[in-house]
Short mmCIF file of C-alpha atoms and ligand atoms in Angstrom, two decimals:
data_model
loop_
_atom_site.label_atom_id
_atom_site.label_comp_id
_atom_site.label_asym_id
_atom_site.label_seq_id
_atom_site.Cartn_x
_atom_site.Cartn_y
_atom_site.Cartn_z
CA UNK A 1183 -136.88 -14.37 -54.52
CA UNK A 1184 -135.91 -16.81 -57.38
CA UNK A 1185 -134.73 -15.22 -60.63
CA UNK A 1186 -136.89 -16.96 -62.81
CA UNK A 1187 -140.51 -15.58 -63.36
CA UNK A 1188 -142.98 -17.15 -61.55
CA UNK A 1189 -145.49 -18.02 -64.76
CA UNK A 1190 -145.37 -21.68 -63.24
CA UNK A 1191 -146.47 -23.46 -59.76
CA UNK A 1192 -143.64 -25.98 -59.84
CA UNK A 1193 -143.80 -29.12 -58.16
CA UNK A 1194 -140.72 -30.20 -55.88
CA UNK A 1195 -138.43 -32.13 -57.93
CA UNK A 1196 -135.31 -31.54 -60.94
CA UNK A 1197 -135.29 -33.83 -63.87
CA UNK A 1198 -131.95 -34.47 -64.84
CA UNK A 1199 -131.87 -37.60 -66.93
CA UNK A 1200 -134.60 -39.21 -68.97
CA UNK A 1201 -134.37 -42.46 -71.37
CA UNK A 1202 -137.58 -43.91 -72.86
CA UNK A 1203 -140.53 -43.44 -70.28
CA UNK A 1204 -138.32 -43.09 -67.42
CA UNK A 1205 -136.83 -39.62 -65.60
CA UNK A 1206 -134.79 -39.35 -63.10
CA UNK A 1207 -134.12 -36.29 -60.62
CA UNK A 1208 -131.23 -34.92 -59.35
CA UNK A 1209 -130.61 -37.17 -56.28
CA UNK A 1210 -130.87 -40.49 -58.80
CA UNK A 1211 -134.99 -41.31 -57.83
CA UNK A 1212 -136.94 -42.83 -61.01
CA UNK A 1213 -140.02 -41.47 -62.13
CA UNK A 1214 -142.55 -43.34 -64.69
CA UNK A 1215 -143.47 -40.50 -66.93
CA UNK A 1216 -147.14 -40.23 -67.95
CA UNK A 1217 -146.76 -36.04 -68.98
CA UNK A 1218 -143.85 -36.89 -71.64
CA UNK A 1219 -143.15 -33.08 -71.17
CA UNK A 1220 -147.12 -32.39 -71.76
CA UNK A 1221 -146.99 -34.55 -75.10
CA UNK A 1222 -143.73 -33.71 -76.32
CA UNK A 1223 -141.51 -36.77 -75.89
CA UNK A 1224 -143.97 -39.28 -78.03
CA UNK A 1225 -140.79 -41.74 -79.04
CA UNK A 1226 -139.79 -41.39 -75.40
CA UNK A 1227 -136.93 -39.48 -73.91
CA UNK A 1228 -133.28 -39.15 -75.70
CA UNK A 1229 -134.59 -41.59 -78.57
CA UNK A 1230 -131.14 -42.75 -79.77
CA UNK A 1231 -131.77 -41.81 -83.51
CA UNK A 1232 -133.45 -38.12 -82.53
CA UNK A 1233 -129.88 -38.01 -80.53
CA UNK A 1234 -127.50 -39.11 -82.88
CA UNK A 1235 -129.48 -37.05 -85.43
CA UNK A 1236 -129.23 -34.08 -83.05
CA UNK A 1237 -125.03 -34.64 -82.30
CA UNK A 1238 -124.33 -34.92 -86.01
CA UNK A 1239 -126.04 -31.98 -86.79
CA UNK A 1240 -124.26 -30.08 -84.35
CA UNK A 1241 -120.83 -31.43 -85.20
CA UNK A 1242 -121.17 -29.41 -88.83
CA UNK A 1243 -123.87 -26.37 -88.53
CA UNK A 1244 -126.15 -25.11 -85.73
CA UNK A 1245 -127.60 -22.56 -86.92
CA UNK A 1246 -127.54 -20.11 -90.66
CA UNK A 1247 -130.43 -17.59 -91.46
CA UNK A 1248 -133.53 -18.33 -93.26
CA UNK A 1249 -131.87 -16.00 -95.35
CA UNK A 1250 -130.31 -19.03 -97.01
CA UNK A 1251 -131.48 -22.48 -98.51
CA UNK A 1252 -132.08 -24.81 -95.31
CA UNK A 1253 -131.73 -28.45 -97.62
CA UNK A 1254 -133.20 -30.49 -94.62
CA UNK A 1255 -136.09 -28.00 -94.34
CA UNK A 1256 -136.78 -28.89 -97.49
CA UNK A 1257 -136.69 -32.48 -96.88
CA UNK A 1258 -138.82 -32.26 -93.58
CA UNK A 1259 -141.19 -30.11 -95.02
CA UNK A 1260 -142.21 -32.35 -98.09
CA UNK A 1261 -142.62 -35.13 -95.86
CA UNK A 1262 -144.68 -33.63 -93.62
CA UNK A 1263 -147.09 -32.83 -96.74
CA UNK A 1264 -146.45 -36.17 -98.15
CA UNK A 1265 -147.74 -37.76 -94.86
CA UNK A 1266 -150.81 -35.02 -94.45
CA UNK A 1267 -152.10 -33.39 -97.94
CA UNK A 1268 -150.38 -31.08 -100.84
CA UNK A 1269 -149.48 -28.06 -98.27
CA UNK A 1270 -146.56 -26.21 -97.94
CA UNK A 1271 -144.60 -25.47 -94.27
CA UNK A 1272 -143.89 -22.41 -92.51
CA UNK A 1273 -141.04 -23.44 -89.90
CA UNK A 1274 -141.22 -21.57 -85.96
CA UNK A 1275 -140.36 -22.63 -82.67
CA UNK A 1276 -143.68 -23.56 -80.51
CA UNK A 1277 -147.37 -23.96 -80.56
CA UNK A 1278 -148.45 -20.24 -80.27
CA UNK A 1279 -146.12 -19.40 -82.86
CA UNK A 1280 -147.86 -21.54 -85.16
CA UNK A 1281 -151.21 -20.50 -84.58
CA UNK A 1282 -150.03 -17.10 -84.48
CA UNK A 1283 -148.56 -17.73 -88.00
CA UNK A 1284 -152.36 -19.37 -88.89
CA UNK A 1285 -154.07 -16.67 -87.93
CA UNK A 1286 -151.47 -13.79 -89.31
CA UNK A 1287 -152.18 -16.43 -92.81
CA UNK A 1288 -156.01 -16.49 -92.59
CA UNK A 1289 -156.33 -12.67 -92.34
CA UNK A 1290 -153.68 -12.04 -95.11
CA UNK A 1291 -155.33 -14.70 -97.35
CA UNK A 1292 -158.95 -13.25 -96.68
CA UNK A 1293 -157.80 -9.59 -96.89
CA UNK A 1294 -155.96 -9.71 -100.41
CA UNK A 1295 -157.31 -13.22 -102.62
CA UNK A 1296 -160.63 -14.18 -100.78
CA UNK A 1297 -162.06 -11.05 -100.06
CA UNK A 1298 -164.02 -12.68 -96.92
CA UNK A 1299 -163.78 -10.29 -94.36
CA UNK A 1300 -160.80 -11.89 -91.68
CA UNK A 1301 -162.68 -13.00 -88.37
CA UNK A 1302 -161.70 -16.80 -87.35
CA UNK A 1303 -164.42 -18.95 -84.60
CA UNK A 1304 -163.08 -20.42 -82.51
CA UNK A 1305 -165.06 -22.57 -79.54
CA UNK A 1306 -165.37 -22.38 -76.16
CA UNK A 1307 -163.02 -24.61 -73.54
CA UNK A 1308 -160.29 -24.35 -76.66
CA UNK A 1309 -156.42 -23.29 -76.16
CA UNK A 1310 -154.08 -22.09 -78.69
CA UNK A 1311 -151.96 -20.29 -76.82
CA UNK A 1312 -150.15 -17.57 -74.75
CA UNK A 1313 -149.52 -14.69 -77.06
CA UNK A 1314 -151.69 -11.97 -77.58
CA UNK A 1315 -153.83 -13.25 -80.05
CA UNK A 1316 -153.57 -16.97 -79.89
CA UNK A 1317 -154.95 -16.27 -76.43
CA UNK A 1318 -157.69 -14.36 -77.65
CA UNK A 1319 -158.55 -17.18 -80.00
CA UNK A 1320 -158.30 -19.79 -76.95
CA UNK A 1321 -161.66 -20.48 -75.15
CA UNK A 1322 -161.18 -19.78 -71.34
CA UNK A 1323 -161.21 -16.83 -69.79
CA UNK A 1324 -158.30 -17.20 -67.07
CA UNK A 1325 -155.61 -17.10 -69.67
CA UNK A 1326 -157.11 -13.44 -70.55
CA UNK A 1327 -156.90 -11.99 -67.25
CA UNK A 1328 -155.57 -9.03 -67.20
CA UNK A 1329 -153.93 -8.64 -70.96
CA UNK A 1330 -156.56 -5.97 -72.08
CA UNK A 1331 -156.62 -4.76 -74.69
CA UNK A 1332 -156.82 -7.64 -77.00
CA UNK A 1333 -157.03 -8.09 -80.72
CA UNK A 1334 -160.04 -7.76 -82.51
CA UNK A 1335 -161.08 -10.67 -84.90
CA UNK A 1336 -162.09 -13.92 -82.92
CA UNK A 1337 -165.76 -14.89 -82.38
CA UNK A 1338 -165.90 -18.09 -79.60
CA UNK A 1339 -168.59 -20.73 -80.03
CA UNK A 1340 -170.13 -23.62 -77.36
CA UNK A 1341 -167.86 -26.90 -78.07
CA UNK A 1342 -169.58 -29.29 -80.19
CA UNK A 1343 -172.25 -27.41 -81.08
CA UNK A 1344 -172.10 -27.45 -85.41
CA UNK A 1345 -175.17 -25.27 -85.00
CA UNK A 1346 -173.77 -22.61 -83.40
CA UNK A 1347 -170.82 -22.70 -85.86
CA UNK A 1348 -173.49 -22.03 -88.62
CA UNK A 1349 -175.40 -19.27 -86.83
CA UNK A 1350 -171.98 -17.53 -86.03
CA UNK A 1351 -171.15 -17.53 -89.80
CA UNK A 1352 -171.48 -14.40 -91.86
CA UNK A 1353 -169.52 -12.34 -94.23
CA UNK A 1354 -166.95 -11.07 -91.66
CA UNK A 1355 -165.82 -14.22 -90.71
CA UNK A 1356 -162.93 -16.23 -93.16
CA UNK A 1357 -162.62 -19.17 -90.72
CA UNK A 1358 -162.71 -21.36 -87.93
CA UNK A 1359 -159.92 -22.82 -85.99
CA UNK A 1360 -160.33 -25.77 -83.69
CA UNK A 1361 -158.54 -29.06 -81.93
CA UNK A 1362 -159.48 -32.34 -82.84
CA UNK A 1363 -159.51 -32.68 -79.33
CA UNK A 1364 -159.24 -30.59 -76.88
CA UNK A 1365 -156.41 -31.06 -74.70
CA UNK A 1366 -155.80 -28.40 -72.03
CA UNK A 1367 -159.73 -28.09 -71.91
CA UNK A 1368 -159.68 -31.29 -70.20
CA UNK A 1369 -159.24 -33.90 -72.89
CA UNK A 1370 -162.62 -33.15 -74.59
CA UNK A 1371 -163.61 -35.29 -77.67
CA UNK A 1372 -166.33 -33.53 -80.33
CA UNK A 1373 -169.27 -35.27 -81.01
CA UNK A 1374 -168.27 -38.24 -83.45
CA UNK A 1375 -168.89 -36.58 -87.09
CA UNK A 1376 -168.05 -33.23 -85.70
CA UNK A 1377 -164.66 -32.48 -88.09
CA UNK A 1378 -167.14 -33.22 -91.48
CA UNK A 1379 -169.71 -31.25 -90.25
CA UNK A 1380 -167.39 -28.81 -89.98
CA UNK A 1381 -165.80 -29.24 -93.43
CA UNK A 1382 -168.78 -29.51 -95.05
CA UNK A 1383 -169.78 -25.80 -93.44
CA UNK A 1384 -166.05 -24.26 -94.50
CA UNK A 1385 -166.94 -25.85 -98.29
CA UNK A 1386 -170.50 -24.48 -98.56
CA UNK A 1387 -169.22 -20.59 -96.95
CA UNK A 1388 -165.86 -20.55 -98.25
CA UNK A 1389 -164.45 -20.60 -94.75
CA UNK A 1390 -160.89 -22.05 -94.19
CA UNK A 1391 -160.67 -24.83 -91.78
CA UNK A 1392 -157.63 -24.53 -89.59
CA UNK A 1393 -156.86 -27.39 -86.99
CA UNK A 1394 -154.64 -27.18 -83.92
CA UNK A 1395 -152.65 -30.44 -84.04
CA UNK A 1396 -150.16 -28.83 -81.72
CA UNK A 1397 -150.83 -31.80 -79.22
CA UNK A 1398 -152.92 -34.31 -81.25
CA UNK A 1399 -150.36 -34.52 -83.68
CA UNK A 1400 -146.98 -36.40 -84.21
CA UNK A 1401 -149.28 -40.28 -83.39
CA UNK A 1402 -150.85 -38.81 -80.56
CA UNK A 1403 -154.21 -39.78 -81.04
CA UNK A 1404 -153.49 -42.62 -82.85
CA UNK A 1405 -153.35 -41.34 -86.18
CA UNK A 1406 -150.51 -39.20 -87.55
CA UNK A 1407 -152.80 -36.27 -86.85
CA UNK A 1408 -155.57 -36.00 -85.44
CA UNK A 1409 -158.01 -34.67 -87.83
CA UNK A 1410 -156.98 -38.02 -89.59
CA UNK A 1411 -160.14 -39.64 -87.72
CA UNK A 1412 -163.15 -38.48 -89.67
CA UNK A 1413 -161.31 -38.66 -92.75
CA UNK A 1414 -161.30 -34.84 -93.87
CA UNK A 1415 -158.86 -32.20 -95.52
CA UNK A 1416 -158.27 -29.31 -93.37
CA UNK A 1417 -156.66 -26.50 -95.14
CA UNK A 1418 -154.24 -25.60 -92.50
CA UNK A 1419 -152.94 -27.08 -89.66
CA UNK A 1420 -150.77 -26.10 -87.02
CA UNK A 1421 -147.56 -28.87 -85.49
CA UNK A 1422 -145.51 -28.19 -82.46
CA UNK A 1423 -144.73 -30.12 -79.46
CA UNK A 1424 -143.75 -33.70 -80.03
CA UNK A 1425 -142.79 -32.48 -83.84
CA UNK A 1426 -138.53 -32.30 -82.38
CA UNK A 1427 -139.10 -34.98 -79.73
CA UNK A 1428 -138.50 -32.45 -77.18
CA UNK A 1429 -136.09 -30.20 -79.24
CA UNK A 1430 -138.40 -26.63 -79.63
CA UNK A 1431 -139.83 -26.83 -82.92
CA UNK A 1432 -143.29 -25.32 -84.09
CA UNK A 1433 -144.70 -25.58 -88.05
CA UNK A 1434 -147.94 -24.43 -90.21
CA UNK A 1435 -148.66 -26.44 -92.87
CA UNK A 1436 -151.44 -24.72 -95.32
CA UNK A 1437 -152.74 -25.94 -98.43
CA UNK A 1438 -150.16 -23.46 -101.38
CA UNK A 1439 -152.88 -21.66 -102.70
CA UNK A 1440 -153.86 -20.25 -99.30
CA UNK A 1441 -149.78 -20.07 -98.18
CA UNK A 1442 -149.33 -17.75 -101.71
CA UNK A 1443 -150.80 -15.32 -99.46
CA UNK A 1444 -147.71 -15.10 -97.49
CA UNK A 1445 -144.72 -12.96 -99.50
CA UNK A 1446 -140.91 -12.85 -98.73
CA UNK A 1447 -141.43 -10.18 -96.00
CA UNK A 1448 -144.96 -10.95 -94.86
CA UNK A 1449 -143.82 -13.51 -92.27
CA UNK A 1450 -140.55 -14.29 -90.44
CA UNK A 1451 -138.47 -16.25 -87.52
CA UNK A 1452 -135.46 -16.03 -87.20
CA UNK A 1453 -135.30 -19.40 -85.64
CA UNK A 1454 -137.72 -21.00 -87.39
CA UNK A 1455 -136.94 -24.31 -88.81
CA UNK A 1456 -133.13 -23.86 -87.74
CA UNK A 1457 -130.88 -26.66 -89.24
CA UNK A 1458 -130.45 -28.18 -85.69
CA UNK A 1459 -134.24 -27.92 -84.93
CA UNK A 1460 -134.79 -29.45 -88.34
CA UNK A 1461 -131.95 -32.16 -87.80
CA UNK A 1462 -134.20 -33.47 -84.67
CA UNK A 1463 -137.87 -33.16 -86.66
CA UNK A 1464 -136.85 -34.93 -89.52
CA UNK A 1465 -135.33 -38.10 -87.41
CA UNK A 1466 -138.58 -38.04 -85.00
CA UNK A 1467 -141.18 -37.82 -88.46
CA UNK A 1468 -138.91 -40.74 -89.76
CA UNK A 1469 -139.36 -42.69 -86.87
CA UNK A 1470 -143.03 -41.81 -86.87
CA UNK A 1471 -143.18 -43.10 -90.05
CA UNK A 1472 -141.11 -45.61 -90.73
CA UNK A 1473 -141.90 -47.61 -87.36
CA UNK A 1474 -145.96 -46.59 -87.75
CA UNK A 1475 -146.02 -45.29 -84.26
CA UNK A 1476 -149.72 -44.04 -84.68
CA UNK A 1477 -150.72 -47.79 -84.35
CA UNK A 1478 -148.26 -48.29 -81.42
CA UNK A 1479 -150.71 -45.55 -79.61
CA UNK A 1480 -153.38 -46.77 -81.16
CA UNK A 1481 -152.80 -49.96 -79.40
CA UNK A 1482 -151.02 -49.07 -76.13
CA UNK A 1483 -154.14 -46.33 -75.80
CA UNK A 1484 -156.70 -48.79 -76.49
CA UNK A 1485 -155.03 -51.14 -73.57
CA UNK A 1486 -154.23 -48.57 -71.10
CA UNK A 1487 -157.89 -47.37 -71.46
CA UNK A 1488 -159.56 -50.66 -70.58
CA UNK A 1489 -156.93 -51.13 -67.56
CA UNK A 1490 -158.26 -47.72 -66.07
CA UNK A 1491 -162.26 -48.76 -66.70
CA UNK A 1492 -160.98 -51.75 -64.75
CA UNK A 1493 -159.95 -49.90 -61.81
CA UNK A 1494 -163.12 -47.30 -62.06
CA UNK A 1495 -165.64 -49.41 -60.52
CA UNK A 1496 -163.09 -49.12 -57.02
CA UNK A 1497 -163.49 -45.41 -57.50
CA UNK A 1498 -166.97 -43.28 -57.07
CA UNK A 1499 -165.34 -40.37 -57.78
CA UNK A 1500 -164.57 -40.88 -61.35
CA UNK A 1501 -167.14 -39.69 -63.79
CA UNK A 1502 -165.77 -40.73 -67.17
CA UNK A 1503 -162.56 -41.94 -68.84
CA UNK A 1504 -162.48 -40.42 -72.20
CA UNK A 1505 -159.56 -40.17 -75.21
CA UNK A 1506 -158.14 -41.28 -78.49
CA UNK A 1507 -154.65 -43.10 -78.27
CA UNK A 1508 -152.63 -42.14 -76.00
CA UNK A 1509 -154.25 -39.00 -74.99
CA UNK A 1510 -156.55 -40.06 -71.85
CA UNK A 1511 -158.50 -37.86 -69.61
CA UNK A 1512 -159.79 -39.22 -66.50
CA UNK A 1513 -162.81 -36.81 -65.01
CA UNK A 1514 -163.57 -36.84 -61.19
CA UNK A 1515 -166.32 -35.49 -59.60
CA UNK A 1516 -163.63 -33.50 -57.37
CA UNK A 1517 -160.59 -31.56 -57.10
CA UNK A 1518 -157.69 -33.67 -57.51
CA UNK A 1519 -155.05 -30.60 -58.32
CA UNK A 1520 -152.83 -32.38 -55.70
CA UNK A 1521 -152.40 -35.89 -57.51
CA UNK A 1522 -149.33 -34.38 -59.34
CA UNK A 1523 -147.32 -33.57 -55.80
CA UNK A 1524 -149.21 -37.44 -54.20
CA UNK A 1525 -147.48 -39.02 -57.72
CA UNK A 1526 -143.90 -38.11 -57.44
CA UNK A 1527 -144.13 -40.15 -54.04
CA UNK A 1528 -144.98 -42.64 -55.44
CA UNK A 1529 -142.73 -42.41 -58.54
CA UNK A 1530 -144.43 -41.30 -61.21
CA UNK A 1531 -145.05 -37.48 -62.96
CA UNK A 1532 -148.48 -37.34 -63.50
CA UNK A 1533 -150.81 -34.07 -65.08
CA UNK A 1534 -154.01 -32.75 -64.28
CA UNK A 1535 -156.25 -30.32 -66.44
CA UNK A 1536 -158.73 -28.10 -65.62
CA UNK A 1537 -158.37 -28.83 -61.61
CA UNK A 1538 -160.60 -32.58 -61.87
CA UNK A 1539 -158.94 -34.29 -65.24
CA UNK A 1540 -156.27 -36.64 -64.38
CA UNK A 1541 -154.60 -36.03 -68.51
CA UNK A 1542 -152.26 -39.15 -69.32
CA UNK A 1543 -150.13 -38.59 -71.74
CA UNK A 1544 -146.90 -40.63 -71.64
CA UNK A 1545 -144.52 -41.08 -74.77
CA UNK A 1546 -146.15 -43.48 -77.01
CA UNK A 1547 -143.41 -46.04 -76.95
CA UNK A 1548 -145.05 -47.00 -73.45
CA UNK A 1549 -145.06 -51.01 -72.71
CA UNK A 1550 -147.62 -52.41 -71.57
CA UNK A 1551 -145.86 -53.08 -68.36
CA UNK A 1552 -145.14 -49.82 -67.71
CA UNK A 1553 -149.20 -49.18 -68.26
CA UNK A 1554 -150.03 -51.96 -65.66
CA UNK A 1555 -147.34 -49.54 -63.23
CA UNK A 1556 -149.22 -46.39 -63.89
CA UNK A 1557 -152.38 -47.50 -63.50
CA UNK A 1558 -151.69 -49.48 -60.38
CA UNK A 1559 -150.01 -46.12 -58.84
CA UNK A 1560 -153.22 -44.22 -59.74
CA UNK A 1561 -155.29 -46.97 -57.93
CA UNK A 1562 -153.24 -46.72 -54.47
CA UNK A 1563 -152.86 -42.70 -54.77
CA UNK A 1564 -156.93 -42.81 -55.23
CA UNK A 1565 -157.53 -45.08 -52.23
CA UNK A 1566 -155.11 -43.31 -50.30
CA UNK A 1567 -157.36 -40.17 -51.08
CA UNK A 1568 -160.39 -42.20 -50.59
CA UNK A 1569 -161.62 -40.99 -54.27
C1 PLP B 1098 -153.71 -27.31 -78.80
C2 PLP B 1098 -152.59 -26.41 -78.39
N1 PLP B 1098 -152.30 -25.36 -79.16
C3 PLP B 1098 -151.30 -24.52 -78.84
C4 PLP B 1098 -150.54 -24.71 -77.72
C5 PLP B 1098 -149.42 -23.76 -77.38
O1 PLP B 1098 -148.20 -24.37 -77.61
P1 PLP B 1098 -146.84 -23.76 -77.01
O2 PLP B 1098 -146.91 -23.91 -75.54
O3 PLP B 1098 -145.76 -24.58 -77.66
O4 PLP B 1098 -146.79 -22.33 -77.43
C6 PLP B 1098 -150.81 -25.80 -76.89
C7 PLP B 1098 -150.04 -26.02 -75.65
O5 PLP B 1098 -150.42 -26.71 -74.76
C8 PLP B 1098 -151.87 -26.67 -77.24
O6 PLP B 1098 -152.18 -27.73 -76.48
#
């Protein structure tokens, strides 16, 4: 018996060291890395400014309650609005706390200024995460299993489907959360229009539009975030992941007159938005900015796309290669839950979804190179599995 919970199946190998899009385990063997942590790493691994950022910080203060002034919060928080639309920041410490902090907004914002009654759609295939009710709001049943009783409050809708959205709509519901694209459902895109349609429904109800940018945000996609493709305003939207480069840092950003629901007392973490977790954010949105690292995915997605429909002709069993930037799904017509363990021969860390979706998602300061390596260690692992 290990003493760490077994929530995980954890493959056979300890990172120890990691510098750009490279890792390497504890007996000094390189890995190409194509998970990036699952989309956390997008300027790659121990980006030197995120560092020095992170070793200044904790030469003067680690940590001081939200009970007092945080001036880098400050700072982080107004660019993040700056680079998005007039919103103000909660600050927490991961994805589910974010959407937890979304949803705890929605209901207090419906229940004392809009008077809507509280329920939030959500669709089907979606995943917002791991506590009680951001897993009630995600759209597969596994993560459920067994947490009876859940929360009250979440109606689920078929992906894609604007029409069902509609016919769901009535006066108990105050709005509808969703992912540009869905990542952990296996790298599903919308149809193309989807996000406006949906906008346009939240206008003509009064529904609040929430979007889970927990891993298309921070470039991911290409844009900053990804709701940025169909050029709409969301009224909330949720940050984690690649927001600290890797250092644990989670943030909901709602439009003020919706965050005036939220008084001194209504909300809380006592992490949230720490001065060293706010140290790392603010160098990695700098960097974001300042170096336009959406169009570096953009780019690098665009290219490493076209290299894998290259190779797809060799290989029957995949159905479709599908993303946006640098978050690629490829689909097989089979189980390839194995590729992960076949990879790390092979020297790379690779991630599937949903048991057939090979998901590549490598920092977004990938070279080209480094593309041609992954791809051509995808081909071999494929022929070697005669897929
Ligand atoms: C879209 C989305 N929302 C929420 C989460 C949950 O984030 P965390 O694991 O940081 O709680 C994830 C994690 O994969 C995610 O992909």
């Amino acid at each position: 018996m290990g003493y760490v919970m077994e929530t995980y199946s954890r493959l056979p190998v300890s990172l120890v060291k990691g510098s750009g899009c490279r890792v390497w385990d504890d007996t000094g063997r390189e890995y190409l890395d194509m998970v990036a942590g699952i989309a956390v790493c997008n300027l790659g691994h121990c980006h030197s400014k995120v560092a020095r950022a992170l070793k200044d910080q904790a030469d003067e203060l680690f940590h001081c309650s939200n009970l007092y002034r945080i001036p880098k919060q400050e700072v982080l928080a107004r660019m993040i609005s700056e680079n998005s639309f007039p919103a103000q920041v909660f600050f927490c410490n991961s994805g589910a706390e974010a959407n937890e902090g979304a949803i705890k907004l929605v209901r207090r914002y419906c229940n004392t200024i809009s008077k809507r009654g509280p329920k939030i759609i959500t669709l089907s295939g979606s995943f917002h995460g791991r506590t009680l009710a951001t897993l009630t709001a995600t759209g597969q049943d596994k993560v459920k299993e067994g947490f009876d009783p859940l929360p009250a409050g979440f109606l689920s809708v078929p992906f894609g489907d604007i029409d069902a959205v509609a016919e769901a709509i009535d006066d108990s519901v105050g709005a509808v959360m969703v992912e540009p694209i869905q990542g952990e459902g296996g790298v599903r895109i919308p149809p193309a229009g989807y996000l406006r349609k949906l906008r346009k429904l939240c206008d003509e109800s009064g529904l609040l539009l929430v979007i889970d940018e927990v891993q298309t945000g921070m470039a991911r996609t290409g844009e900053l975030f990804g709701y940025m493709h169909e050029d709409i305003v969301p009224d909330a939207i949720t940050l984690a992941k690649a927001l600290g480069n890797g250092f644990p840092m989670g943030a909901l950003v709602a439009r003020p007159d919706i965050a005036e629901a939220f008084a001194p007392g209504s909300h809380a973490s006592t992490f949230g938005g720490n001065p060293l977790a706010v140290a790392a954010s603010l160098a990695t949105f700098s960097v974001m900015v300042e170096e336009d690292v959406p169009k570096m995915s953009r780019e690098t997605g665009a290219y490493l796309q076209a290299e894998i429909e290259e190779i797809k002709r060799l290989h029957p069993s995949i159905k479709e290669i599908r993303g946006k930037g640098l978050l690629i799904g490829i689909e097989f017509d089979a189980d390839i839950s194995s590729l992960p363990k076949d990879g790390l021969a092979k020297g790379a860390l690779l991630n599937v979804v949903q048991k057939n979706v090979l998901r590549l998602v490598p920092p977004l300061v990938i070279s080209k190179g480094e593309c041609d390596e992954a791809v051509s260690i995808i081909d071999s692992l494929l022929k070697e599995k005669g897929l």
